[in-house]
mmCIF file of C-alpha atoms in Angstrom:
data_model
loop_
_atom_site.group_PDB
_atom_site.id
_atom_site.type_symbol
_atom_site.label_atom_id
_atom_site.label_comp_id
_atom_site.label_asym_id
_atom_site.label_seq_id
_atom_site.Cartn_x
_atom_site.Cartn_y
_atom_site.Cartn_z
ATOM 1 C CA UNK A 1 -21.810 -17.683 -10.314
ATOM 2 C CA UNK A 2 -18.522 -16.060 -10.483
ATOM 3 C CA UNK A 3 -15.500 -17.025 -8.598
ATOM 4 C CA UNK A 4 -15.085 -14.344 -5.949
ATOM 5 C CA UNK A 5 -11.411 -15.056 -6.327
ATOM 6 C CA UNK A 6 -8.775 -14.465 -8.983
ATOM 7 C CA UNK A 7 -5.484 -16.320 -8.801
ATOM 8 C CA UNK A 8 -2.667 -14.011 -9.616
ATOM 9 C CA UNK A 9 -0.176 -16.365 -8.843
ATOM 10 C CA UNK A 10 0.995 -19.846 -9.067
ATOM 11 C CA UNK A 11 4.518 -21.119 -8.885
ATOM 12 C CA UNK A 12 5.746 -24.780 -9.326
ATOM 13 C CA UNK A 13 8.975 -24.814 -9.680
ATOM 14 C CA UNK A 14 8.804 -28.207 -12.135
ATOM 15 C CA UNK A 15 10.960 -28.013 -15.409
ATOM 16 C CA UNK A 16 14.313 -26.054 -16.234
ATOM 17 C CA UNK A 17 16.109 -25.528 -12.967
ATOM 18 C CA UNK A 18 16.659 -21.461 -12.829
ATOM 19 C CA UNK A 19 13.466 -21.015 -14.389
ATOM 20 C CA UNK A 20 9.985 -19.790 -12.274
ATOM 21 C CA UNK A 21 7.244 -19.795 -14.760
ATOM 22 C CA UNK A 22 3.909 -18.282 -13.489
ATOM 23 C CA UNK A 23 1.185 -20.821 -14.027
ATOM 24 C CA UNK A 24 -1.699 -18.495 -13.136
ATOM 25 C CA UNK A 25 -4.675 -17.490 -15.807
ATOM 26 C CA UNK A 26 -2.656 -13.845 -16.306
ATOM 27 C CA UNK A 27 0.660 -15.145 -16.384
ATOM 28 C CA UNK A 28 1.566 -12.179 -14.709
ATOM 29 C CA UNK A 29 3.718 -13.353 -11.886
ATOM 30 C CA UNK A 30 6.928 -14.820 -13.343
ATOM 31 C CA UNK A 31 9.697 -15.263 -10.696
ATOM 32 C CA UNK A 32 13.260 -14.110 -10.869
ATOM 33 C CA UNK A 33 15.421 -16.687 -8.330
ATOM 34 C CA UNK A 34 17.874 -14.960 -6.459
ATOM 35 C CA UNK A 35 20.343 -16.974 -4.387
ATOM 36 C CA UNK A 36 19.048 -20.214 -5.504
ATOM 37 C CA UNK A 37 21.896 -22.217 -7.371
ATOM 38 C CA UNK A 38 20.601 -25.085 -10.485
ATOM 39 C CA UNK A 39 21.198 -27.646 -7.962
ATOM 40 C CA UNK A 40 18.588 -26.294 -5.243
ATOM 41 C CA UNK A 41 15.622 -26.634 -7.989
ATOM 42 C CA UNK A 42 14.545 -30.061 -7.073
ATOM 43 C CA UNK A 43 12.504 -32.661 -9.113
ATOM 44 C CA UNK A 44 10.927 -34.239 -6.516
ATOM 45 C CA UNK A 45 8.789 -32.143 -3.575
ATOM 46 C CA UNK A 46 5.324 -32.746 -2.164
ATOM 47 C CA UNK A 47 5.247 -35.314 -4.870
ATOM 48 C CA UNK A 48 7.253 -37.456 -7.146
ATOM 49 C CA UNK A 49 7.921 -35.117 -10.099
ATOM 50 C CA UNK A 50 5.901 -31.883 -8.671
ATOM 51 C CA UNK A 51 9.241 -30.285 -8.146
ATOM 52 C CA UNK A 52 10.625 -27.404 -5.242
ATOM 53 C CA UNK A 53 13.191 -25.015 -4.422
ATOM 54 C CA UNK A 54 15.121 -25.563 -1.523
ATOM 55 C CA UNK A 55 15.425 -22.761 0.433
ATOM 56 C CA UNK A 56 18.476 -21.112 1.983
ATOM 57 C CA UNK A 57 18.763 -18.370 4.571
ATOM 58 C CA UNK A 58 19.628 -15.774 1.764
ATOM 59 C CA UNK A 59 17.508 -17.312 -1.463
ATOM 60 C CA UNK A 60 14.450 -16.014 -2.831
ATOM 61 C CA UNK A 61 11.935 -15.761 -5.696
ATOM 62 C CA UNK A 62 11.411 -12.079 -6.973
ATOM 63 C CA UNK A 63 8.089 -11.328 -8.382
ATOM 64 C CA UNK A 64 7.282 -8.226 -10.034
ATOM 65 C CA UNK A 65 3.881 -6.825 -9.436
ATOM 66 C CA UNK A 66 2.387 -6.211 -12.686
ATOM 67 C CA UNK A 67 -1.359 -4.853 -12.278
ATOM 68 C CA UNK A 68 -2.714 -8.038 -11.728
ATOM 69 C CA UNK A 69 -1.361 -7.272 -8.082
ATOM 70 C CA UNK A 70 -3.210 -3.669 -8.304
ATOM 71 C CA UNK A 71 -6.004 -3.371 -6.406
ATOM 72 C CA UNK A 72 -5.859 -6.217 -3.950
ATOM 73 C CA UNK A 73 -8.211 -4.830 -1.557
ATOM 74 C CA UNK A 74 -8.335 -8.652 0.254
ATOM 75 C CA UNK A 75 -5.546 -11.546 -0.414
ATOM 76 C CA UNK A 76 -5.670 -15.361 0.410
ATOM 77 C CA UNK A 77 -2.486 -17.870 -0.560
ATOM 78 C CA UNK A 78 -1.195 -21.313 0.233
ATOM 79 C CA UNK A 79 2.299 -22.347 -0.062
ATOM 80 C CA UNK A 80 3.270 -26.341 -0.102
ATOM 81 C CA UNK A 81 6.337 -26.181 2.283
ATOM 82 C CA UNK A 82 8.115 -28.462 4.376
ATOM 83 C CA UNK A 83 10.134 -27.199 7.244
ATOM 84 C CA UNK A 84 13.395 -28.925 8.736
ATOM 85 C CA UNK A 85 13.465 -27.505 12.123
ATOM 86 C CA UNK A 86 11.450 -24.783 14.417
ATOM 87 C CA UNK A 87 13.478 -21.723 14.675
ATOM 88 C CA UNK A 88 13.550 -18.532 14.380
ATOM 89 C CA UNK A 89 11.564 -16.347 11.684
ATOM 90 C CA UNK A 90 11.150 -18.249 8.254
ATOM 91 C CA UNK A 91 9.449 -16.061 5.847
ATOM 92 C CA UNK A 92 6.959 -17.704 3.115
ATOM 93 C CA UNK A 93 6.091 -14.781 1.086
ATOM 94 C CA UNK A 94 6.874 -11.214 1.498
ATOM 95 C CA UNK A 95 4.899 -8.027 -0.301
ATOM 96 C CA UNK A 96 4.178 -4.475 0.573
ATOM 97 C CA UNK A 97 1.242 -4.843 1.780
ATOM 98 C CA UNK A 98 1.468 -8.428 3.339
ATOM 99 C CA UNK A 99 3.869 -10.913 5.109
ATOM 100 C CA UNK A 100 3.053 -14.911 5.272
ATOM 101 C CA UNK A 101 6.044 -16.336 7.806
ATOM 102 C CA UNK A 102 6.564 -18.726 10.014
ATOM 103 C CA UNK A 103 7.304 -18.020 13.867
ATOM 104 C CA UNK A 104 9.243 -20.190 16.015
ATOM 105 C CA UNK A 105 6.355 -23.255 16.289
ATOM 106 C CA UNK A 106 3.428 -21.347 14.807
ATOM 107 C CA UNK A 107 2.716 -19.223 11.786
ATOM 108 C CA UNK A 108 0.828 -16.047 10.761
ATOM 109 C CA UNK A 109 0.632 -13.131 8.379
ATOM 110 C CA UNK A 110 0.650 -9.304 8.859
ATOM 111 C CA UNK A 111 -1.390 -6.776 6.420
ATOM 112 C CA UNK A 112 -0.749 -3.352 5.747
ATOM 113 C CA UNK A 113 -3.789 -0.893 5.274
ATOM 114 C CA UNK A 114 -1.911 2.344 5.646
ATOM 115 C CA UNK A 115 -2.429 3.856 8.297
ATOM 116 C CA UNK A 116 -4.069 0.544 9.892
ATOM 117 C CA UNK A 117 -2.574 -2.683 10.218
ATOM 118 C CA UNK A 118 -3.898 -5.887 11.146
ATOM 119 C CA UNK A 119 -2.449 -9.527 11.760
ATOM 120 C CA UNK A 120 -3.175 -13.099 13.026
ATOM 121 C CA UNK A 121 -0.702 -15.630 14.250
ATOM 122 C CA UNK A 122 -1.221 -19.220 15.738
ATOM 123 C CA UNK A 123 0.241 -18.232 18.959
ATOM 124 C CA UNK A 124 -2.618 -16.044 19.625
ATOM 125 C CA UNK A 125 -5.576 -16.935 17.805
ATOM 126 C CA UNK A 126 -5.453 -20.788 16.838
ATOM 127 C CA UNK A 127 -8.733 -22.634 18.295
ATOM 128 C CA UNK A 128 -6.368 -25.252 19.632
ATOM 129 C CA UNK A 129 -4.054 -23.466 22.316
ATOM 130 C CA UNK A 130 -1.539 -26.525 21.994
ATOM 131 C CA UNK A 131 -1.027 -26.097 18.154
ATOM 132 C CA UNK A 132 1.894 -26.540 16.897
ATOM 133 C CA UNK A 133 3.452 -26.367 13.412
ATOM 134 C CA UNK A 134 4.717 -30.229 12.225
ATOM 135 C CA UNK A 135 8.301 -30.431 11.131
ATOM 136 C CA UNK A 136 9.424 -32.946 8.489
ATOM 137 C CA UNK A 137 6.379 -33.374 6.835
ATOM 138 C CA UNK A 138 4.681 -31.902 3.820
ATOM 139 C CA UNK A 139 2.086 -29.324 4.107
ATOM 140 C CA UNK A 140 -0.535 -26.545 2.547
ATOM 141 C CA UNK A 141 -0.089 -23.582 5.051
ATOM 142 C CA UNK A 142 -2.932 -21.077 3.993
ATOM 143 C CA UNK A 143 -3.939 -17.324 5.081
ATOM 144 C CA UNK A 144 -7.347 -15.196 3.998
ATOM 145 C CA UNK A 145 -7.890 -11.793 4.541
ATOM 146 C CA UNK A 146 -11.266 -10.379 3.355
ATOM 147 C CA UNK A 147 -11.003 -6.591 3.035
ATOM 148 C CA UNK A 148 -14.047 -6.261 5.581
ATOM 149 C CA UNK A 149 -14.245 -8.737 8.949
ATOM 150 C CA UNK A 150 -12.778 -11.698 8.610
ATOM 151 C CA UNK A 151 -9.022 -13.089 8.359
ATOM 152 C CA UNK A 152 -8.224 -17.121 9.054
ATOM 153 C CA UNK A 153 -5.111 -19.320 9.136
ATOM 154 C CA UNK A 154 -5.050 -22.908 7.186
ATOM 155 C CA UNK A 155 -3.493 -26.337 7.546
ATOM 156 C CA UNK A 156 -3.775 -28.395 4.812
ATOM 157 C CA UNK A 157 -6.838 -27.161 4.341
ATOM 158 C CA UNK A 158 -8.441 -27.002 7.844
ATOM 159 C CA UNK A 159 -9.482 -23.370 9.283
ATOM 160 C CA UNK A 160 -6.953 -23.568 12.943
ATOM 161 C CA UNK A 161 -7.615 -20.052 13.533
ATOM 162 C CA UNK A 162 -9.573 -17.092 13.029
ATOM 163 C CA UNK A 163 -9.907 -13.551 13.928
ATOM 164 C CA UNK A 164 -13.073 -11.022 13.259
ATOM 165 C CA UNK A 165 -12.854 -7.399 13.821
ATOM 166 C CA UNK A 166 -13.017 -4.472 11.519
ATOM 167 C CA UNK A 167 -10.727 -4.796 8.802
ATOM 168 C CA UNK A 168 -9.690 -2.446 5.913
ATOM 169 C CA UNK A 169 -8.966 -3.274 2.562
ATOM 170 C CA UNK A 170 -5.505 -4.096 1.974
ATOM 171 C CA UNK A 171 -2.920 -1.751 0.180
ATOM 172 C CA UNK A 172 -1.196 -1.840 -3.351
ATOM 173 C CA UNK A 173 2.221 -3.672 -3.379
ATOM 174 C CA UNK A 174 4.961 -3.282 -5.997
ATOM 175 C CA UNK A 175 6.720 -6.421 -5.244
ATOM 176 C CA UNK A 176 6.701 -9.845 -4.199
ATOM 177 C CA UNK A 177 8.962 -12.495 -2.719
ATOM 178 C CA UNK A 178 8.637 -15.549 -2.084
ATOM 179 C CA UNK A 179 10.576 -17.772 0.481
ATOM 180 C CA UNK A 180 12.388 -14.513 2.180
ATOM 181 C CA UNK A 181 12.046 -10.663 3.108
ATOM 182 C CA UNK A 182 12.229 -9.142 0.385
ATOM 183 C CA UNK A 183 14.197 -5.445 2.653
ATOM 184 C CA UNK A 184 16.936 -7.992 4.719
ATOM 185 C CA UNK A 185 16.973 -11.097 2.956
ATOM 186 C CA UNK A 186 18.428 -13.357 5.167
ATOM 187 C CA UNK A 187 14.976 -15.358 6.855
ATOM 188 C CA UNK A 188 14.789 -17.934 4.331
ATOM 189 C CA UNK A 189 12.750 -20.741 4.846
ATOM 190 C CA UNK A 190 14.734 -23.694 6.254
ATOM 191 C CA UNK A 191 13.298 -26.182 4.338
ATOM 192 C CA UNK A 192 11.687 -26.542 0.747
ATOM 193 C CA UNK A 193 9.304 -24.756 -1.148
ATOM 194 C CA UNK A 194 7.002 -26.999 -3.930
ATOM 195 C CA UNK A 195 4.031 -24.613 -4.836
ATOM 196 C CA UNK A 196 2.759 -21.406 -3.991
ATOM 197 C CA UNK A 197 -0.898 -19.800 -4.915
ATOM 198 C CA UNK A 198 -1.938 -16.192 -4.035
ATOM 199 C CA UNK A 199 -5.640 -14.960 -4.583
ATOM 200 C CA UNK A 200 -6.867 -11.824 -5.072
ATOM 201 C CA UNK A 201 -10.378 -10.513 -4.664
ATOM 202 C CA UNK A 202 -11.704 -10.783 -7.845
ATOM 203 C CA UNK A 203 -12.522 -6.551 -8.891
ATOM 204 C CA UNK A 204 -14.268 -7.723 -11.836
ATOM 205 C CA UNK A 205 -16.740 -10.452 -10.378
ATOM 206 C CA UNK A 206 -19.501 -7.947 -9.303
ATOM 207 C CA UNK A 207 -19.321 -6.803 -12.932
ATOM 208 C CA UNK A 208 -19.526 -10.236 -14.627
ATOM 209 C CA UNK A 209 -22.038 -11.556 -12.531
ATOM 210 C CA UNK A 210 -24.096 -8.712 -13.321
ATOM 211 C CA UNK A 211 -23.933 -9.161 -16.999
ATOM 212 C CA UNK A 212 -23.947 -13.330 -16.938
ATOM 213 C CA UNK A 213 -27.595 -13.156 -15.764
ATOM 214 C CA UNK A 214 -29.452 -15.442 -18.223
ATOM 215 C CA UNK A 215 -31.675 -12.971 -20.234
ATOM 216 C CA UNK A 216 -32.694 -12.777 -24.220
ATOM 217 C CA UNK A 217 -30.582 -11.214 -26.834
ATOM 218 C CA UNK A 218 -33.034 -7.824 -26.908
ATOM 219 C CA UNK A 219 -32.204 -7.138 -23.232
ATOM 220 C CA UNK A 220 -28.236 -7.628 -23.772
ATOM 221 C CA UNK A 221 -28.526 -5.247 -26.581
ATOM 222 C CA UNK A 222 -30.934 -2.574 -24.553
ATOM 223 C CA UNK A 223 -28.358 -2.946 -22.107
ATOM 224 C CA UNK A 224 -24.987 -2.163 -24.216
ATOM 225 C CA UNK A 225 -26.696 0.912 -25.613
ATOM 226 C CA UNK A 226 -27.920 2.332 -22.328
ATOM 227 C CA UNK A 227 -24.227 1.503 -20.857
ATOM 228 C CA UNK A 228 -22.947 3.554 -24.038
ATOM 229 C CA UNK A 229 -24.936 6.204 -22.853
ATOM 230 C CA UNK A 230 -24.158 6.280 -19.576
ATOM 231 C CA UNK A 231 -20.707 5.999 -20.465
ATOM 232 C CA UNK A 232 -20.932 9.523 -22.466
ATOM 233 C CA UNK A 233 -22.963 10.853 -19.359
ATOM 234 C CA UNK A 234 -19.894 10.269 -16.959
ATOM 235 C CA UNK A 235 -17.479 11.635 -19.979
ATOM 236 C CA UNK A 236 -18.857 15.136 -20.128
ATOM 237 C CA UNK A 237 -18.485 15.244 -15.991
ATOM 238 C CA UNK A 238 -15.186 13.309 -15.606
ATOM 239 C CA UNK A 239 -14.702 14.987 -12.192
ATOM 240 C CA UNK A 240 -18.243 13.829 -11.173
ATOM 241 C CA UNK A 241 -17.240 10.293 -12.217
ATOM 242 C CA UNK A 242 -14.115 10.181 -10.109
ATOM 243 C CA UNK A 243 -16.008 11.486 -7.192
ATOM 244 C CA UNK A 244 -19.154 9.302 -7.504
ATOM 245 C CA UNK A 245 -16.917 6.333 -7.692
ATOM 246 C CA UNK A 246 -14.919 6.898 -4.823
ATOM 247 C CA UNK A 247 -18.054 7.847 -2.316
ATOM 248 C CA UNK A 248 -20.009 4.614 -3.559
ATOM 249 C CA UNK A 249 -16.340 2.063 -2.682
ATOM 250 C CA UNK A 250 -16.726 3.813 0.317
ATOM 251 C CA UNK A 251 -20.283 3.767 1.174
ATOM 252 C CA UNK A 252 -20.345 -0.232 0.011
ATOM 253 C CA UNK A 253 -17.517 -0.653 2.124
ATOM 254 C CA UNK A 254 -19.094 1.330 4.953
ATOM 255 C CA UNK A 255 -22.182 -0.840 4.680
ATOM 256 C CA UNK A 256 -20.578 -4.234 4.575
ATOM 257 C CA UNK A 257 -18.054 -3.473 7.852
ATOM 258 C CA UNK A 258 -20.872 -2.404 9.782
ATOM 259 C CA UNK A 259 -22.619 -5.649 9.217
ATOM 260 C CA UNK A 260 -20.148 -7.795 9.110
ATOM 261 C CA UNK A 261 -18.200 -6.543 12.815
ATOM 262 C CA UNK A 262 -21.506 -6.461 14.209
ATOM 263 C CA UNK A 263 -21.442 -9.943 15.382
ATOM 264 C CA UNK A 264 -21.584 -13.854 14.611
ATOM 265 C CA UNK A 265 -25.743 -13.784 13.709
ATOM 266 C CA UNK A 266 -25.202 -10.631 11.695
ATOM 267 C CA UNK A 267 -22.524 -11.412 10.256
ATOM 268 C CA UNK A 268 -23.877 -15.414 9.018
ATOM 269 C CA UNK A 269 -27.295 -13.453 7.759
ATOM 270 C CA UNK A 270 -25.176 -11.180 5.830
ATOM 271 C CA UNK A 271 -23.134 -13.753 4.109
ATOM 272 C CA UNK A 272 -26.029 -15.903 3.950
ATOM 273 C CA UNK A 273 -27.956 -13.563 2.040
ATOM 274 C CA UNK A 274 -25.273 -12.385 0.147
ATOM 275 C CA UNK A 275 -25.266 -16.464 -1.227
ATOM 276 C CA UNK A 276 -28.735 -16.583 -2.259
ATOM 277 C CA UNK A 277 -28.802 -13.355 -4.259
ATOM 278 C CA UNK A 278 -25.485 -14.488 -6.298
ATOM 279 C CA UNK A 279 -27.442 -17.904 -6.595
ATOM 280 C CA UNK A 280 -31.637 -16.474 -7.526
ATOM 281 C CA UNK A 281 -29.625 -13.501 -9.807
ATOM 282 C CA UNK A 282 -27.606 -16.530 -12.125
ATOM 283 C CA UNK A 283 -30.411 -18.240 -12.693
ATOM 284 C CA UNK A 284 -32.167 -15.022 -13.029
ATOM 285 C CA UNK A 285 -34.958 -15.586 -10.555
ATOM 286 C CA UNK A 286 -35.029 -11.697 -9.790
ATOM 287 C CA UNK A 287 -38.303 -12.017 -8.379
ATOM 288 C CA UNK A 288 -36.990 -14.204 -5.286
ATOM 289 C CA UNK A 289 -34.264 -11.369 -4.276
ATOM 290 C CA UNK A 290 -36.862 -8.938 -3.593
ATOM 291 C CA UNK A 291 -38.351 -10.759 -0.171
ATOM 292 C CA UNK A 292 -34.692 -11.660 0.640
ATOM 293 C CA UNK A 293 -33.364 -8.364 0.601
ATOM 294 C CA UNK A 294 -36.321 -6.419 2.433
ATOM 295 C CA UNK A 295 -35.739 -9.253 5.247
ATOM 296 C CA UNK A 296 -31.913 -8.202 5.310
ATOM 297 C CA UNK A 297 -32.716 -4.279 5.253
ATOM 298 C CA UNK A 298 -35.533 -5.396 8.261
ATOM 299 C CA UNK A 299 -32.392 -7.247 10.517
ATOM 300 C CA UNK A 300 -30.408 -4.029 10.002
ATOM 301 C CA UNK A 301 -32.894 -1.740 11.252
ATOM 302 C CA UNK A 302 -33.498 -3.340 13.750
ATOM 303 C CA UNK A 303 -30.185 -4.235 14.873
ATOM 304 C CA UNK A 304 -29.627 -0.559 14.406
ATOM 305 C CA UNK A 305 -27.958 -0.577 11.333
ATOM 306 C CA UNK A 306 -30.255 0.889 8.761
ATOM 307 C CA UNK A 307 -28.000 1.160 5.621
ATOM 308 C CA UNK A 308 -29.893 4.664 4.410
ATOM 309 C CA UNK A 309 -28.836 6.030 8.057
ATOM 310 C CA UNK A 310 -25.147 4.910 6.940
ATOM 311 C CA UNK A 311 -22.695 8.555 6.962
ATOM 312 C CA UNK A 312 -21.320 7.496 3.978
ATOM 313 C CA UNK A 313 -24.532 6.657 1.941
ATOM 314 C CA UNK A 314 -26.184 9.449 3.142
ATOM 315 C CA UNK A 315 -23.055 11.580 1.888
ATOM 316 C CA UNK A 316 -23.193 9.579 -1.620
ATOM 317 C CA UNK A 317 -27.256 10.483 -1.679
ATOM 318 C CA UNK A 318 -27.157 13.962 -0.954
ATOM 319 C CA UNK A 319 -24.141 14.479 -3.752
ATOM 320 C CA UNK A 320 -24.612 17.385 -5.889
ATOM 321 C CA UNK A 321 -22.863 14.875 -8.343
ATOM 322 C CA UNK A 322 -25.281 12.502 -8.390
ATOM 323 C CA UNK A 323 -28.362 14.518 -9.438
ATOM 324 C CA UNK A 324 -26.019 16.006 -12.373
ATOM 325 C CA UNK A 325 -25.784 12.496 -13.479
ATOM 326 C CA UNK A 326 -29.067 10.746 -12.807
ATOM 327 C CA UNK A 327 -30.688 13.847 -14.688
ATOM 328 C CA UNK A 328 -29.119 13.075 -17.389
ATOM 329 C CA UNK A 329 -28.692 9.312 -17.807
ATOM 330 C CA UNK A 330 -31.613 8.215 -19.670
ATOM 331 C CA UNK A 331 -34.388 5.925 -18.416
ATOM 332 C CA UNK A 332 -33.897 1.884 -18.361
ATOM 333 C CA UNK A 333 -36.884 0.394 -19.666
ATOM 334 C CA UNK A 334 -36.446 -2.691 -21.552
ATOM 335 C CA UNK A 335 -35.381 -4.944 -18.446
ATOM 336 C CA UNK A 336 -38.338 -5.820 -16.857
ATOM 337 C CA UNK A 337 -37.072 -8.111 -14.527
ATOM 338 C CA UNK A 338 -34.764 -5.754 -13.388
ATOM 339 C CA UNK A 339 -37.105 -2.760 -12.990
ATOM 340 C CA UNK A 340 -39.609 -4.281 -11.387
ATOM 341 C CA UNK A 341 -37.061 -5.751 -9.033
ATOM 342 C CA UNK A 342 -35.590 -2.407 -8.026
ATOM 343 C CA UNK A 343 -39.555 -1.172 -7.904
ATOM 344 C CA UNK A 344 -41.024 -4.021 -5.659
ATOM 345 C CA UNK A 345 -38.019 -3.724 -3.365
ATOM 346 C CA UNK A 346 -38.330 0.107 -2.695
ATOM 347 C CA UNK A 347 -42.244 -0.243 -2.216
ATOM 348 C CA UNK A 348 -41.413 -3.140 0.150
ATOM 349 C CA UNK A 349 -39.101 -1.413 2.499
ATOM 350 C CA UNK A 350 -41.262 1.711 2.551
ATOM 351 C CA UNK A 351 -44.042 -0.423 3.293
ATOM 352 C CA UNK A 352 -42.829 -2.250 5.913
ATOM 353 C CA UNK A 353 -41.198 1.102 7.474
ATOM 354 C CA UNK A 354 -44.260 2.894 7.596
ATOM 355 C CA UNK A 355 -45.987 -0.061 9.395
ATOM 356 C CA UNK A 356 -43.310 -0.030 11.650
ATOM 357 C CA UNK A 357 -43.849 3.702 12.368
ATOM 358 C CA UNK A 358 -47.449 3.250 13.193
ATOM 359 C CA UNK A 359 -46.879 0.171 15.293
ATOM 360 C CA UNK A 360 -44.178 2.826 17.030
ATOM 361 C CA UNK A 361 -46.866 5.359 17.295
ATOM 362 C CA UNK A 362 -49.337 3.031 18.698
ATOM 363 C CA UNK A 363 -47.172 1.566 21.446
ATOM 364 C CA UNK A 364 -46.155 5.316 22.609
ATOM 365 C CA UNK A 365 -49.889 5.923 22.923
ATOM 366 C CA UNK A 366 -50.207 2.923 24.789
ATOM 367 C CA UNK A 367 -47.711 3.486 26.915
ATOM 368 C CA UNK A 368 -49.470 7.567 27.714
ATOM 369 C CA UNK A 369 -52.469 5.813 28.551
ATOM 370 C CA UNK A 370 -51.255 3.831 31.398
#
């Protein structure tokens, strides 16, 4: 399965003091040090050799954003700090969209999702009231936001706090820095700095998982020349395109926030299910999604949360847009697998809601008759 994640940036600070070399896959994400004299670029940090930066109240690593940063949507990161004393406000990293600081004897992080904003901080939300940041020492501090539900606070990598509620995806950002605000740069981190990671959601992952499903060469072929002529389908209606796209983000989106803020058992059947379709759809055991899925769609209706009763997919449905392009988009035959996935599920559900209909019908007749 694909890594949900994509790291977009990794800085060591090991090698040529002055110099902050991005170690991620993109190499996207070089730093520019600002403030920080030859002599503060250490050789020795969490580690002998591993290197750091140590950090004064006005230094700084500038990153520009190059795409890479572009969407986020949802952001985790981990920086390997130590901190001298408990003050005031020492800032860890510092983006549009995002701030990862340290408080007095906790820590947190603040997201912007224009015009919402959401944040978590140990003071508030750690499981252990009586938590307290260490000083002196060496350690991974670590934040996740997930776009939908869900953002959490790490210690060397131990969860100490976590907050669910509905969450939007987070916005673009056009600049980075690391170890101070990047507006009023005078919060540095009183301490040292030896490595700092930020994820990304990965936006490519839905497609590669799609396409890494184990199947022969005649299906991968069928499959590039029916995506050609899709592709030449959405080019004659460009504007159909661009407004297909941006009702199905947010109908997805509108599907997975209702689930997910609907509560602990929702949410864990959600995620769990969302695990076993990545796993059966790798190794290509499409026939194993189908019961799966009709189970989840059951638990939804039921909780009241029927995904076709969703504003936003019944919007995306009952686009003029969508019948343009489906009438054109010729037929997908030469997947079986996949066809008779997409066949056995629909006959499933409507199976099982009919059933439920009559068993509805019945009990109202009962309930005349007494």
């Amino acid at each position: 399965m694909a890594d949900p994640w994509e790291l977009i940036l990794h800085h060591a600070y090991v090698g040529t003091p002055g110099v902050v070399f991005d170690q991620s896959p993109g190499r996207g994400s070089h730093g520019v040090a600002v403030n920080v004299p030859d002599a503060d670029f250490l050789s020795d940090g969490a580690q002998p050799g591993s290197g750091a930066i140590n950090v004064q109240r006005t230094s700084m690593i500038r990153v520009r954003a190059t795409k890479a940063w572009n969407p986020l949507r949802a952001v985790r990161a981990e920086v390997v700090c130590i901190r001298d004393v408990a003050g005031g406000t020492d800032v860890m990293i510092d983006a549009d969209s995002f701030t990862f600081s340290l408080r007095g004897d906790g820590f947190g992080a603040r997201f912007s999702s224009y015009p919402h904003y959401a944040e978590i901080w140990t003071h508030f939300n750690a499981f252990d009231p009586t938590f307290e940041v260490p000083t002196g020492q060496w350690m991974t501090l670590g934040f996740l936001h997930d776009g939908v539900s869900t953002m959490e606070l790490y210690v060397d990598g131990q969860t100490v706090a976590r907050l669910s509620r509905p969450l939007w995806p987070i916005n673009t950002t056009t600049a980075v820095t690391i170890g101070n605000f990047s507006s009023t740069p005078t919060f540095g981190l009183a301490g040292r700095i030896d490595d700092v990671k930020v994820w990304r959601i990965d936006p490519h992952r839905v497609d590669q998982e799609f396409t890494g499903r184990p199947v022969d060469d005649s299906v991968k072929t069928c499959w590039a020349e029916w995506s050609h002529a899709f592709g030449e389908v959405l080019d004659e209606h460009r504007d159909c395109e661009i407004r297909l796209r941006q009702m199905l983000v947010r109908a997805v989106d509108g599907i997975l926030r209702d689930g997910l803020n609907h509560g602990d058992q929702t949410r864990d059947r959600w995620r769990s299910v969302a695990d076993d379709y990545r796993r059966l759809w790798s190794a290509g055991t499409l026939a194993d999604i189908v019961p799966i899925l009709a189970d989840l769609i059951s638990f939804l209706q039921l909780a009241g949360l029927d995904p076709l009763q969703n504003p936003d997919v019944i919007a995306l449905l009952g686009e003029p847009c969508l019948k343009t392009i489906a009438d054109q988009v010729p037929p997908m035959y030469c997947d079986d697998q996949f066809s008779d996935m997409i066949e056995n599920l629909t006959k499933t559900v409507e199976k099982r809601n009919r059933n439920q209909h009559v068993a509805t019908k019945v009990r109202g007749t009962e309930n005349r008759g007494t």
